[in-house]
Amino acid sequence: MNKFLKTLMVIAGLFALPGAVFATEIPIPNQSEWAAAKKTVELKNGVKMAYNEMGDTSGKPLLLIHGLTDNSRTWSLMVPFLKGKYHIYAIDLRGHGMTSAPECCYTISDFAYDAKLFLDAMNIDKADVVGHSLGSFTTQGLAARYPEKVNKVVLVSTAITGGSGPGGWLWDNVMPVKEPFDPNSKFMMEWYWSPKPVDQTFIKHMREESAAVPLHVWKGAVYDVDGGTLAHKTSLITAPTMIFWGDQDPLMNAAAQEPLKKAFPKARYEVFPGFGHNMFWEDPQRAASLIDDFLK
């Protein structure tokens, strides 16, 4: 065997070694590919977590955490606009998407602990974290309880209280339900309402996947998060913080913003005038640009 062939065999063997690490660019799936592109990992607490891995494997770790009854697809419109060098992990929280749905429990502490265990499972010492809505509460919980795992945080459509509890719109629409949600029902149409146009193929997937979330997950998360508060723990968050708010957001409305600003007086605060709760669907390019600028 000549030296050239021997060299090729050595190189091939290196790529086959389990411990060998080579930088690669993991492509971003399109809407039809998104669910099938998910990977899974079993966390130390038994939760089998699904996630999409994307971007430059030699880049900075970036953890993306979705909102209530969404899943990792929520970031699919925005991530193509990210220009920074990131190794992106977009997770499905417990009970959401393709992650396992234990009977209990669905508190912010549970979601935050899962996120911490996911970073451990991926051998990530520290990550930048972007969280939307429930994901923003999870991000606050992660940054407060496990500050050693967090570099910078971006809180999208956030607050320091989860909602109004009994008597509120979300509680009164979810807690009495006894059958799985119809993705085309009035409630689901309102749940995915945006004041600006959003890609309809994406929204169709989101409604269908949200309606498929088990009722015990909907109710468990609403019961434990809606009406809850993070006000007594925000002082534990030391990570540099940026906040996005759409001024047409019916869930995290204007009244929720002053307490939020007082809780995070040093945060960079970005308003999206005329946009709603999901402004990073409505204007994914601006959201990505702001994140790039903040994390660079």
Coordinates of C-alpha atoms in Angstrom, one line a residue:
M1 CA 0.0 0.0 0.0
N2 CA 1.5 3.3 -1.0
K3 CA 1.9 6.3 1.4
F4 CA -0.9 8.3 -0.1
L5 CA -3.5 5.5 0.5
K6 CA -2.2 5.1 4.1
T7 CA -2.6 8.8 4.7
L8 CA -6.2 8.7 3.5
M9 CA -6.9 5.8 5.8
V10 CA -5.4 7.6 8.8
I11 CA -7.6 10.7 8.0
A12 CA -10.7 8.5 7.6
G13 CA -9.9 6.8 10.9
L14 CA -9.6 10.1 12.7
F15 CA -13.1 11.1 11.5
A16 CA -14.4 7.8 12.8
L17 CA -13.0 8.3 16.3
P18 CA -15.8 9.0 18.9
G19 CA -13.8 11.7 20.6
A20 CA -12.7 13.5 17.4
V21 CA -14.1 17.0 17.2
F22 CA -14.3 18.9 13.9
A23 CA -16.0 22.2 13.3
T24 CA -19.0 21.9 11.0
E25 CA -21.9 24.0 9.9
I26 CA -25.2 22.4 10.8
P27 CA -27.9 23.6 8.4
I28 CA -31.1 25.2 9.5
P29 CA -34.1 23.0 8.6
N30 CA -37.0 24.5 6.6
Q31 CA -40.6 24.2 7.9
S32 CA -41.3 20.8 6.4
E33 CA -38.0 19.4 7.8
W34 CA -38.1 21.0 11.2
A35 CA -39.7 18.3 13.3
A36 CA -37.8 15.4 11.7
A37 CA -34.5 17.3 12.2
K38 CA -34.9 17.1 16.0
K39 CA -32.5 15.1 18.1
T40 CA -33.1 13.8 21.6
V41 CA -31.1 13.4 24.8
E42 CA -32.1 11.8 28.1
L43 CA -31.5 14.2 31.0
K44 CA -30.3 13.0 34.4
N45 CA -33.8 13.5 35.9
G46 CA -35.3 11.1 33.3
V47 CA -36.8 13.8 31.0
K48 CA -36.2 12.9 27.3
M49 CA -35.5 16.3 25.7
A50 CA -35.9 17.1 22.0
Y51 CA -33.9 19.8 20.4
N52 CA -32.7 21.3 17.1
E53 CA -29.0 21.8 16.8
M54 CA -27.8 24.4 14.2
G55 CA -25.0 26.7 13.2
D56 CA -21.3 26.6 13.5
T57 CA -20.1 23.9 15.9
S58 CA -17.1 26.0 16.8
G59 CA -19.2 29.0 17.6
K60 CA -20.5 30.4 20.9
P61 CA -23.2 28.2 22.5
L62 CA -26.6 29.8 22.2
L63 CA -29.6 28.3 23.9
L64 CA -33.1 29.2 22.7
I65 CA -36.1 28.6 24.9
H66 CA -39.7 28.8 23.5
G67 CA -42.9 30.0 25.0
L68 CA -46.0 28.2 26.5
T69 CA -47.2 25.3 24.2
D70 CA -44.8 26.3 21.5
N71 CA -41.6 24.3 20.7
S72 CA -38.3 24.9 19.1
R73 CA -39.9 25.7 15.7
T74 CA -40.8 29.1 17.2
W75 CA -37.2 30.2 16.4
S76 CA -37.3 29.0 12.8
L77 CA -38.2 32.3 11.2
M78 CA -35.5 34.2 13.1
V79 CA -32.4 31.9 13.2
P80 CA -31.7 32.3 9.5
F81 CA -31.1 36.0 10.1
L82 CA -28.5 35.5 12.9
K83 CA -25.1 36.6 11.6
G84 CA -23.0 35.8 14.6
K85 CA -20.9 32.7 14.9
Y86 CA -23.2 30.6 17.1
H87 CA -23.6 26.9 18.0
I88 CA -27.4 27.0 18.4
Y89 CA -29.5 24.7 20.5
A90 CA -33.3 25.2 20.3
I91 CA -35.0 23.0 22.9
D92 CA -38.5 21.7 23.4
L93 CA -39.4 22.2 27.1
R94 CA -40.8 19.3 29.0
G95 CA -44.3 18.4 27.8
H96 CA -43.8 20.4 24.6
G97 CA -43.0 19.4 21.0
M98 CA -41.2 16.1 21.1
T99 CA -39.9 16.2 24.7
S100 CA -41.4 13.7 27.1
A101 CA -44.4 14.9 29.2
P102 CA -44.2 13.6 32.8
E103 CA -47.4 13.8 34.9
C104 CA -45.6 16.4 37.1
C105 CA -44.4 19.1 37.3
Y106 CA -44.5 22.3 35.2
T107 CA -43.1 25.1 37.4
I108 CA -40.5 27.6 36.4
S109 CA -38.1 25.8 38.6
D110 CA -38.7 22.5 36.8
F111 CA -38.2 24.1 33.4
A112 CA -35.1 25.9 34.5
Y113 CA -33.6 22.7 36.0
D114 CA -34.2 20.9 32.8
A115 CA -32.4 23.6 30.8
K116 CA -29.5 23.4 33.2
L117 CA -29.4 19.6 32.8
F118 CA -29.5 20.0 29.0
L119 CA -26.5 22.3 29.1
D120 CA -24.7 19.7 31.2
A121 CA -25.7 16.9 28.8
M122 CA -24.3 18.9 25.9
N123 CA -21.0 19.5 27.9
I124 CA -21.7 23.3 27.7
D125 CA -20.1 25.1 30.6
K126 CA -21.8 28.5 29.9
A127 CA -24.2 29.7 27.2
D128 CA -26.0 32.8 26.0
V129 CA -29.7 32.3 26.5
V130 CA -32.7 33.7 24.6
G131 CA -36.1 33.0 26.1
H132 CA -39.6 33.9 24.9
S133 CA -42.6 34.3 27.2
L134 CA -42.6 31.1 29.3
G135 CA -39.1 30.6 28.0
S136 CA -38.2 34.1 29.3
F137 CA -39.4 33.0 32.8
T138 CA -37.4 29.8 32.4
T139 CA -34.4 31.9 31.4
Q140 CA -34.8 34.1 34.5
G141 CA -35.1 31.0 36.7
L142 CA -32.0 29.5 35.0
A143 CA -29.9 32.7 35.4
A144 CA -31.0 33.2 39.0
R145 CA -30.5 29.6 40.2
Y146 CA -27.6 28.6 38.1
P147 CA -25.7 31.8 37.2
E148 CA -22.6 29.8 36.4
K149 CA -24.3 28.4 33.4
V150 CA -25.4 31.7 31.8
N151 CA -23.3 34.3 30.0
K152 CA -25.8 36.9 28.6
V153 CA -29.6 36.7 28.5
V154 CA -32.3 38.0 26.2
L155 CA -35.8 38.1 27.6
V156 CA -38.5 38.3 24.9
S157 CA -42.1 39.3 25.8
T158 CA -41.4 38.9 29.5
A159 CA -42.5 40.2 32.9
I160 CA -41.8 39.4 36.6
T161 CA -45.3 37.9 37.1
G162 CA -46.9 35.2 35.0
G163 CA -50.4 36.6 34.6
S164 CA -53.6 37.1 36.5
G165 CA -54.6 33.6 37.4
P166 CA -58.3 32.7 37.9
G167 CA -60.5 35.3 36.1
G168 CA -57.8 36.0 33.5
W169 CA -58.1 35.3 29.8
L170 CA -55.6 32.4 29.7
W171 CA -56.7 30.7 32.9
D172 CA -60.4 30.9 32.0
N173 CA -59.8 29.5 28.4
V174 CA -57.5 26.6 29.5
M175 CA -58.4 25.3 32.9
P176 CA -62.1 24.2 32.1
V177 CA -61.1 22.4 28.9
K178 CA -61.7 18.6 28.9
E179 CA -60.9 17.6 25.3
P180 CA -57.8 18.3 23.2
F181 CA -57.7 21.7 21.6
D182 CA -58.9 22.1 18.0
P183 CA -56.0 23.9 16.2
N184 CA -58.6 25.9 14.2
S185 CA -60.7 26.9 17.2
K186 CA -61.4 30.5 18.1
F187 CA -59.1 30.2 21.1
M188 CA -56.2 28.8 19.1
M189 CA -56.7 31.5 16.5
E190 CA -56.5 34.1 19.3
W191 CA -53.6 32.3 20.9
Y192 CA -51.6 32.7 17.7
W193 CA -52.8 36.2 16.8
S194 CA -50.3 38.8 15.7
P195 CA -50.9 42.4 14.7
K196 CA -48.4 42.1 11.8
P197 CA -48.4 39.4 9.0
V198 CA -46.6 36.1 9.8
D199 CA -45.8 33.3 7.5
Q200 CA -48.9 31.1 7.3
T201 CA -47.2 27.8 6.7
F202 CA -45.2 28.4 9.9
I203 CA -48.4 29.4 11.9
K204 CA -50.3 26.3 10.7
H205 CA -47.5 24.1 12.0
M206 CA -47.4 26.0 15.3
R207 CA -51.2 25.8 15.9
E208 CA -51.2 22.0 15.1
E209 CA -48.2 21.3 17.3
S210 CA -49.6 23.5 20.1
A211 CA -53.0 21.8 20.0
A212 CA -51.2 18.4 20.3
V213 CA -49.6 19.4 23.6
P214 CA -51.2 17.2 26.3
L215 CA -53.9 18.9 28.4
H216 CA -52.1 18.1 31.6
V217 CA -49.2 20.1 30.3
W218 CA -51.3 23.1 29.3
K219 CA -53.1 23.0 32.7
G220 CA -50.0 22.2 34.7
A221 CA -48.0 25.1 33.2
V222 CA -50.9 27.6 33.4
Y223 CA -51.7 26.6 37.0
D224 CA -48.1 27.0 38.2
V225 CA -46.9 29.9 36.0
D226 CA -50.0 32.1 35.4
G227 CA -50.3 34.4 38.4
G228 CA -46.9 33.4 39.8
T229 CA -44.1 35.8 40.5
L230 CA -40.3 36.1 40.0
A231 CA -40.1 39.5 41.7
H232 CA -38.2 38.2 44.8
K233 CA -35.5 36.5 42.7
T234 CA -34.6 38.9 40.0
S235 CA -31.9 40.4 42.2
L236 CA -30.1 37.1 41.8
I237 CA -29.7 37.6 38.1
T238 CA -26.3 39.1 37.4
A239 CA -26.0 38.3 33.7
P240 CA -26.1 41.2 31.2
T241 CA -29.7 41.4 30.1
M242 CA -31.6 42.7 27.0
I243 CA -35.4 42.8 26.9
F244 CA -37.7 42.9 23.9
W245 CA -41.3 44.2 24.2
G246 CA -44.0 44.6 21.5
D247 CA -46.3 47.5 22.5
Q248 CA -49.3 45.6 21.2
D249 CA -48.6 42.6 23.4
P250 CA -51.9 41.6 25.1
L251 CA -50.3 39.2 27.5
M252 CA -47.2 41.2 28.7
N253 CA -48.9 44.6 28.4
A254 CA -47.8 48.1 29.3
A255 CA -48.8 47.7 32.9
A256 CA -46.3 44.9 33.3
Q257 CA -43.4 46.9 31.9
E258 CA -42.7 49.4 34.8
P259 CA -42.2 46.7 37.4
L260 CA -40.0 44.8 34.9
K261 CA -37.8 47.9 34.3
K262 CA -37.4 48.4 38.0
A263 CA -36.4 44.8 38.4
F264 CA -33.8 45.1 35.6
P265 CA -32.6 48.7 35.8
K266 CA -29.4 48.0 33.9
A267 CA -31.0 46.0 31.1
R268 CA -31.0 47.1 27.5
Y269 CA -34.7 47.6 26.7
E270 CA -35.9 47.4 23.1
V271 CA -39.5 48.3 22.1
F272 CA -41.1 47.0 18.9
P273 CA -43.8 49.7 18.1
G274 CA -46.9 48.2 16.6
F275 CA -45.8 44.6 17.2
G276 CA -47.2 41.9 19.4
H277 CA -46.2 39.1 21.8
N278 CA -44.4 37.3 19.0
M279 CA -42.5 40.2 17.4
F280 CA -39.6 37.9 16.5
W281 CA -42.0 36.2 14.1
E282 CA -43.3 39.5 12.8
D283 CA -39.9 41.1 12.3
P284 CA -37.4 38.3 12.6
Q285 CA -34.6 40.3 10.9
R286 CA -34.7 43.1 13.4
A287 CA -34.9 40.7 16.4
A288 CA -31.9 38.8 15.0
S289 CA -29.9 42.0 14.4
L290 CA -30.5 43.2 18.0
I291 CA -29.4 39.8 19.4
D292 CA -26.3 39.8 17.2
D293 CA -25.4 43.3 18.4
F294 CA -26.0 42.4 22.1
L295 CA -24.1 39.1 22.1
K296 CA -21.1 40.1 20.0

